[in-house]
Tab-separated table of C-alpha atoms in Angstrom:
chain	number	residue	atom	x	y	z
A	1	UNK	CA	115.956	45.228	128.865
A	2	UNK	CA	112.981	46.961	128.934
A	3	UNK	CA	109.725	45.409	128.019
A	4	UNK	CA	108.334	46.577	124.765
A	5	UNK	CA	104.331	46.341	123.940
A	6	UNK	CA	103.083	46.049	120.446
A	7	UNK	CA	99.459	45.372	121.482
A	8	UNK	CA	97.841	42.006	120.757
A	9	UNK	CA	98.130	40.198	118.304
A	10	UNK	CA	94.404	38.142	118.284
A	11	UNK	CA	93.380	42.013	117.719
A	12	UNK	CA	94.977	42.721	114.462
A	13	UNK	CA	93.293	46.247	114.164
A	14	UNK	CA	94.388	46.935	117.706
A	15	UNK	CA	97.542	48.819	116.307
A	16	UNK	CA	95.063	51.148	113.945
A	17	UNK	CA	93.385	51.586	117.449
A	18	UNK	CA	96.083	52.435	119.158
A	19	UNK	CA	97.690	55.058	117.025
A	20	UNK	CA	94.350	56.878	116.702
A	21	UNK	CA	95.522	57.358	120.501
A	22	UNK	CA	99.026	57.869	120.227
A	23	UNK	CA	99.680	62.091	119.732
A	24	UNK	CA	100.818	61.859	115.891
A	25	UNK	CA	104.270	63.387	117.297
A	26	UNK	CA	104.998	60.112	118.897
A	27	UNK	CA	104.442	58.242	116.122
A	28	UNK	CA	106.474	60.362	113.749
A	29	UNK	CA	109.611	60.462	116.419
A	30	UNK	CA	111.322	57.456	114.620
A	31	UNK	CA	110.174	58.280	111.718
A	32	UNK	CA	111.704	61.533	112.158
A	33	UNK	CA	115.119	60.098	112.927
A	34	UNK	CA	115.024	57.583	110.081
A	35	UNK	CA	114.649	60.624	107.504
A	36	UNK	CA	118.184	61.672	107.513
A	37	UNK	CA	119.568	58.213	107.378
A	38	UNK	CA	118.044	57.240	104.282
A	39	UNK	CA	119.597	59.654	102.000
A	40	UNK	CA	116.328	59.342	99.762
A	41	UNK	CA	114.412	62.334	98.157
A	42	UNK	CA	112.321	64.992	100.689
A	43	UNK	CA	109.197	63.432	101.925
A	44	UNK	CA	106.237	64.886	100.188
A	45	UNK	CA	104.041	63.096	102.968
A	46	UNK	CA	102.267	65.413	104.818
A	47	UNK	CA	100.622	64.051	108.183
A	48	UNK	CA	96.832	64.656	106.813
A	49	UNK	CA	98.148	62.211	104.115
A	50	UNK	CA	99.506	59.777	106.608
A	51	UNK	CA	95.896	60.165	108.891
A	52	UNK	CA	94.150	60.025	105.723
A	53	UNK	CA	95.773	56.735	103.859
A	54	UNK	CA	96.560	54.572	107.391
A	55	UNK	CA	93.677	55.870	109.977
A	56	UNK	CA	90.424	56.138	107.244
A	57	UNK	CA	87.960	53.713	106.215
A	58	UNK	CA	89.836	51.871	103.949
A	59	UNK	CA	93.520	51.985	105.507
A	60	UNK	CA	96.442	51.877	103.152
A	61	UNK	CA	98.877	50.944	105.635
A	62	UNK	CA	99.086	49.114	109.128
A	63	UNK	CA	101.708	49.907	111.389
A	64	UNK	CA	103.389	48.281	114.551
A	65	UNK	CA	104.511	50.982	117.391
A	66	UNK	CA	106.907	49.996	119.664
A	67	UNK	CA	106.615	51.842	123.010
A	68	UNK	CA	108.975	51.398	126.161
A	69	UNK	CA	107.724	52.710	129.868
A	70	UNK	CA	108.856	56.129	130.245
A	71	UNK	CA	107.663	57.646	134.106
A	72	UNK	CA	108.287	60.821	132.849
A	73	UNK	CA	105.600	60.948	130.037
A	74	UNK	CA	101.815	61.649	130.894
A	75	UNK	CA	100.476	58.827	129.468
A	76	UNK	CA	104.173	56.639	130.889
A	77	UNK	CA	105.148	54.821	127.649
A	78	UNK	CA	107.336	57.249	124.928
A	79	UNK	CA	107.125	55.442	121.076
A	80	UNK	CA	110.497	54.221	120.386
A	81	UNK	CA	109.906	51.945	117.083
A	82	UNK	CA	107.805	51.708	113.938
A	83	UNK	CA	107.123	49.024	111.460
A	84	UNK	CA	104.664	50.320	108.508
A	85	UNK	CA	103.523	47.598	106.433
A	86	UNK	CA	100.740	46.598	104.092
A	87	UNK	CA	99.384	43.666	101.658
A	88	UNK	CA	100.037	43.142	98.056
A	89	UNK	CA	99.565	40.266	95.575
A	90	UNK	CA	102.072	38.518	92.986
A	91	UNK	CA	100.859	36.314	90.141
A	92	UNK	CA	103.763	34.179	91.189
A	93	UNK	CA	103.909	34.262	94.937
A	94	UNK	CA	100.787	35.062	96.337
A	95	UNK	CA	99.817	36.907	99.149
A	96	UNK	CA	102.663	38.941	100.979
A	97	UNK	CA	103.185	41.351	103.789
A	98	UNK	CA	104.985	44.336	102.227
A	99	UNK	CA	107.690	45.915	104.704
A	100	UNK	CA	107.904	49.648	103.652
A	101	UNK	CA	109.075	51.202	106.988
A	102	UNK	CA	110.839	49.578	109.911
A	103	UNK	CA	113.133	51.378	112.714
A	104	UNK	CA	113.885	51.882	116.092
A	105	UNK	CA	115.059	54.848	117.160
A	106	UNK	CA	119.576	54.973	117.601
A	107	UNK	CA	119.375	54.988	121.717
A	108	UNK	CA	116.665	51.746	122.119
A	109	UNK	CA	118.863	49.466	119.428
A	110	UNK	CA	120.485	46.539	120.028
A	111	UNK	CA	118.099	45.569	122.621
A	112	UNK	CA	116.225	43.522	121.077
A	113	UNK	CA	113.219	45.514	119.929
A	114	UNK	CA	113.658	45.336	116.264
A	115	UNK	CA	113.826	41.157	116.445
A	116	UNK	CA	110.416	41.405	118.206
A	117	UNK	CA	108.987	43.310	115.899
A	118	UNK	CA	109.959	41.218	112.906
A	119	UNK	CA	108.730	38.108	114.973
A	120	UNK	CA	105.331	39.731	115.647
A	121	UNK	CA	105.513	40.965	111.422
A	122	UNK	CA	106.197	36.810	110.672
A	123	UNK	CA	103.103	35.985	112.766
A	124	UNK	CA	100.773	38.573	111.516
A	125	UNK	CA	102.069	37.542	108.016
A	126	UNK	CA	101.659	33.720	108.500
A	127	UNK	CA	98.566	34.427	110.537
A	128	UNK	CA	97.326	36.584	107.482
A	129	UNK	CA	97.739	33.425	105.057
A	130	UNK	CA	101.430	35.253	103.259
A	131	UNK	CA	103.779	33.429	101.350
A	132	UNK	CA	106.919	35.819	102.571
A	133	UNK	CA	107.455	39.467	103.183
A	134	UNK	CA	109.383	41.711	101.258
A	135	UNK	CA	111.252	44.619	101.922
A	136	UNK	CA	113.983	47.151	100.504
A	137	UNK	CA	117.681	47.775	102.478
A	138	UNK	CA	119.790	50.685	100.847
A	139	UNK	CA	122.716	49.395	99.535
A	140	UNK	CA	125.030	51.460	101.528
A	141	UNK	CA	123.817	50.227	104.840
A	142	UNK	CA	125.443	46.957	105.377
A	143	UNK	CA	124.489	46.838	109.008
A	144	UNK	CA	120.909	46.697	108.406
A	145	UNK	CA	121.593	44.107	105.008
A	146	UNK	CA	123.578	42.266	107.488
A	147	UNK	CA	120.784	42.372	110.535
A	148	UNK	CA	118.309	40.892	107.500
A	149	UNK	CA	120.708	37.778	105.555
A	150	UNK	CA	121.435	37.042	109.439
A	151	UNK	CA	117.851	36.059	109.934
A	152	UNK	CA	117.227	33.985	106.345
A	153	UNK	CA	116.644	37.106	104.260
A	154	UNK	CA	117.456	36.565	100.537
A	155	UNK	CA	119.034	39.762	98.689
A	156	UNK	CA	117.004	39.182	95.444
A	157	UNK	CA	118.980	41.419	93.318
A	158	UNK	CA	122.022	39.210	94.297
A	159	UNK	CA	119.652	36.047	94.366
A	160	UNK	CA	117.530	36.520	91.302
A	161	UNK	CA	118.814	40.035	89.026
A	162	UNK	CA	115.354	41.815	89.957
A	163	UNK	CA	115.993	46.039	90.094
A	164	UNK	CA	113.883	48.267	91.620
A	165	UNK	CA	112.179	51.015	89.395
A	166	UNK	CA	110.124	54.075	90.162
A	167	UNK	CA	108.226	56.564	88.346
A	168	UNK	CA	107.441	59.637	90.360
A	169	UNK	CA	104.625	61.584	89.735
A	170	UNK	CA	105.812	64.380	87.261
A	171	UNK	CA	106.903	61.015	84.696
A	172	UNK	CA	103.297	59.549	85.436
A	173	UNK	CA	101.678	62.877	84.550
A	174	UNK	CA	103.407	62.587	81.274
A	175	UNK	CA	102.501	58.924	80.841
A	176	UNK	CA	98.794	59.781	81.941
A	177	UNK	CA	98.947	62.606	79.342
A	178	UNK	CA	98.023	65.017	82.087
A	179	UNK	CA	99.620	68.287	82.828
């Protein structure tokens, strides 16, 4: 297997660091890929938006890049994993590490990248005083629900009845009484 690098992790900004380095087409490769496989609705990210909310003064988001040595690339790694997360509060829980992204791209999986990244996610949440992480699956893809229960995750619709809502932003308009 090939060795992966996440960066440090005694340097918890180190990732923010090092994707302010990366070209922003290496860091949207997997994220690329994932698009079609998630059968959601068109992004309406743009990458200003992404620089903007996870590279400014007050990030949004943190992210974890996986990168394998690649000879054949200038700077001789090529990104071939992402894990975007951030920090939110419940009244009920506490502090947890919010998983909204993680994937590694089809031809690196299976090798082991995708375990070390959710290791290095459990330390920085520990490490970051979290009670657990959270995280969404699709319900149609039972290898990734699989990959998840394997490891302790609990399915909390199955576990507890809780269902996902969204509003998107024409409904909140209409709530905000804004047109």
């Amino acid at each position: 297997m090939e060795k992966i690098y996440l960066g440090p992790l005694e340097d918890l900004p180190y990732a923010r660091k090092r994707l302010n380095k990366l070209k922003i087409s290496d860091f949207l490769r997997p994220i690329r890929e994932l698009r079609p496989q998630t059968k959601s609705l068109p992004s309406k990210t743009r990458v200003t938006d992404l620089l903007r909310d996870g590279f400014g003064d007050k990030p949004l988001f943190y992210c974890l890049i996986a990168e394998v040595h690649n000879h054949q690339k200038p700077s001789g790694k090529v990104t071939v994993g992402f894990a975007m997360y951030y920090f939110t509060y419940d009244p009920w829980i506490g502090k947890l590490l919010y998983l909204e992204d993680f994937y590694v791209i089809q031809a690196y999986q299976s090798l082991g990248i995708g375990a070390e990244m959710l290791k290095r996610l459990s330390q920085i949440a520990i490490r970051s005083q979290c009670n657990c992480m959270h995280f969404l699956a699709v319900i149609w893809n039972q290898a990734s629900i699989d990959y998840y229960t394997r490891r302790g995750a609990l399915d909390l619709y199955s576990e507890e009845g809780w269902h996902l809502f969204r509003f998107n932003r024409e409904e909140l308009m209409d709530m905000a009484g804004e047109e």
